[in-house]
């Protein structure tokens, strides 16, 4: 068996295993939330993502995201994330990283206070190709230190209600050239991806599957290292404290930098 075939089979196994594990989680929230209301909101997410090789084995991966609601009028989140990765084999990398998320009370279901989410996570990424289609599977297991933001007697910010949580995420992405579409001599790619969030029972969100993001759109290559993704995303989020679901329509613009291999 070739190394490519092994990676391809591993990718298929990862996809089917993840969907199999997630399936029970979908049924439970659906039943529990039959009497929940649903709100629909418009979001705009602007992001810069990088994947920079440091050596033949090591690389760093990360992103900065500025998220707003009601167009760009109201704040939602600021996200800063970075990961150190080691290449185990061609197409397979593992690593660990840190993430900081500042969330403002937003939308129709605002929280009582702003939230700070500080994370340490484990990471694995598998890439393989099937014909003209590039597949990516990304797994992340997050340890999360969450706290609300309040103001003390002097008006200074302080963190209160600190708690710990865990969450697993699985993302699968497909990209392939769109027939007949080019930009500056390079093919325009079609991109489809789904990102599933799974929290252990008893976590602070109180459900097993608590968020899902499905996105699609064109990926425009400027050169070998720069790509612009213009994505339409449908984001579902369970909000147990309000007995409601968010079903958010999102314009997601991502400028990607991918460094050349070393």
Short mmCIF file of N, CA and C in Angstrom, two decimals, residues 2 7 11-12 64 85 94 109 115 128 133 165 176 193 201 204 218 242 252-253 259:
data_model
loop_
_atom_site.label_atom_id
_atom_site.label_comp_id
_atom_site.label_asym_id
_atom_site.label_seq_id
_atom_site.Cartn_x
_atom_site.Cartn_y
_atom_site.Cartn_z
N UNK A 2 0.60 2.21 -0.88
CA UNK A 2 1.40 3.43 -0.94
C UNK A 2 1.06 4.33 0.23
N UNK A 7 -2.86 7.45 3.71
CA UNK A 7 -3.41 8.71 4.18
C UNK A 7 -4.87 8.86 3.75
N UNK A 11 -8.02 9.24 6.19
CA UNK A 11 -8.95 10.36 6.13
C UNK A 11 -10.39 9.90 6.08
N UNK A 12 -10.69 8.89 5.28
CA UNK A 12 -12.05 8.36 5.20
C UNK A 12 -12.47 7.78 6.54
N UNK A 64 -6.19 35.44 13.03
CA UNK A 64 -6.74 36.57 13.76
C UNK A 64 -8.10 36.85 13.14
N UNK A 85 3.22 23.13 15.03
CA UNK A 85 2.92 21.85 14.41
C UNK A 85 4.19 21.10 14.04
N UNK A 94 0.72 17.14 13.67
CA UNK A 94 0.15 17.20 15.00
C UNK A 94 0.81 18.36 15.74
N UNK A 109 -29.81 37.62 21.81
CA UNK A 109 -29.69 36.84 23.05
C UNK A 109 -28.41 37.25 23.79
N UNK A 115 -17.39 38.10 27.84
CA UNK A 115 -16.78 36.80 28.19
C UNK A 115 -15.36 36.75 27.67
N UNK A 128 -5.19 15.14 2.18
CA UNK A 128 -4.98 14.17 1.11
C UNK A 128 -5.77 14.62 -0.12
N UNK A 133 -9.72 16.93 -6.17
CA UNK A 133 -10.25 17.47 -4.92
C UNK A 133 -9.24 17.32 -3.79
N UNK A 165 -13.79 24.34 31.14
CA UNK A 165 -14.57 23.48 30.26
C UNK A 165 -13.68 22.81 29.22
N UNK A 176 -11.67 22.22 -4.77
CA UNK A 176 -11.31 21.76 -6.10
C UNK A 176 -11.50 22.91 -7.09
N UNK A 193 -16.94 23.41 3.53
CA UNK A 193 -16.43 22.84 4.77
C UNK A 193 -17.52 22.80 5.83
N UNK A 201 -20.83 15.97 28.16
CA UNK A 201 -22.01 16.22 28.98
C UNK A 201 -21.57 16.77 30.33
N UNK A 204 -20.12 23.50 30.43
CA UNK A 204 -20.87 24.70 30.76
C UNK A 204 -22.01 24.96 29.79
N UNK A 218 -16.18 30.70 -3.13
CA UNK A 218 -14.97 30.65 -3.96
C UNK A 218 -13.73 30.97 -3.14
N UNK A 242 -30.90 30.67 27.50
CA UNK A 242 -32.07 31.36 26.96
C UNK A 242 -33.09 30.39 26.36
N UNK A 252 -18.13 35.53 5.61
CA UNK A 252 -16.83 35.22 6.21
C UNK A 252 -15.76 35.45 5.15
N UNK A 253 -14.91 36.44 5.37
CA UNK A 253 -13.85 36.80 4.42
C UNK A 253 -12.51 36.46 5.07
N UNK A 259 3.14 29.84 3.60
CA UNK A 259 4.55 29.95 3.27
C UNK A 259 5.05 28.79 2.42
#
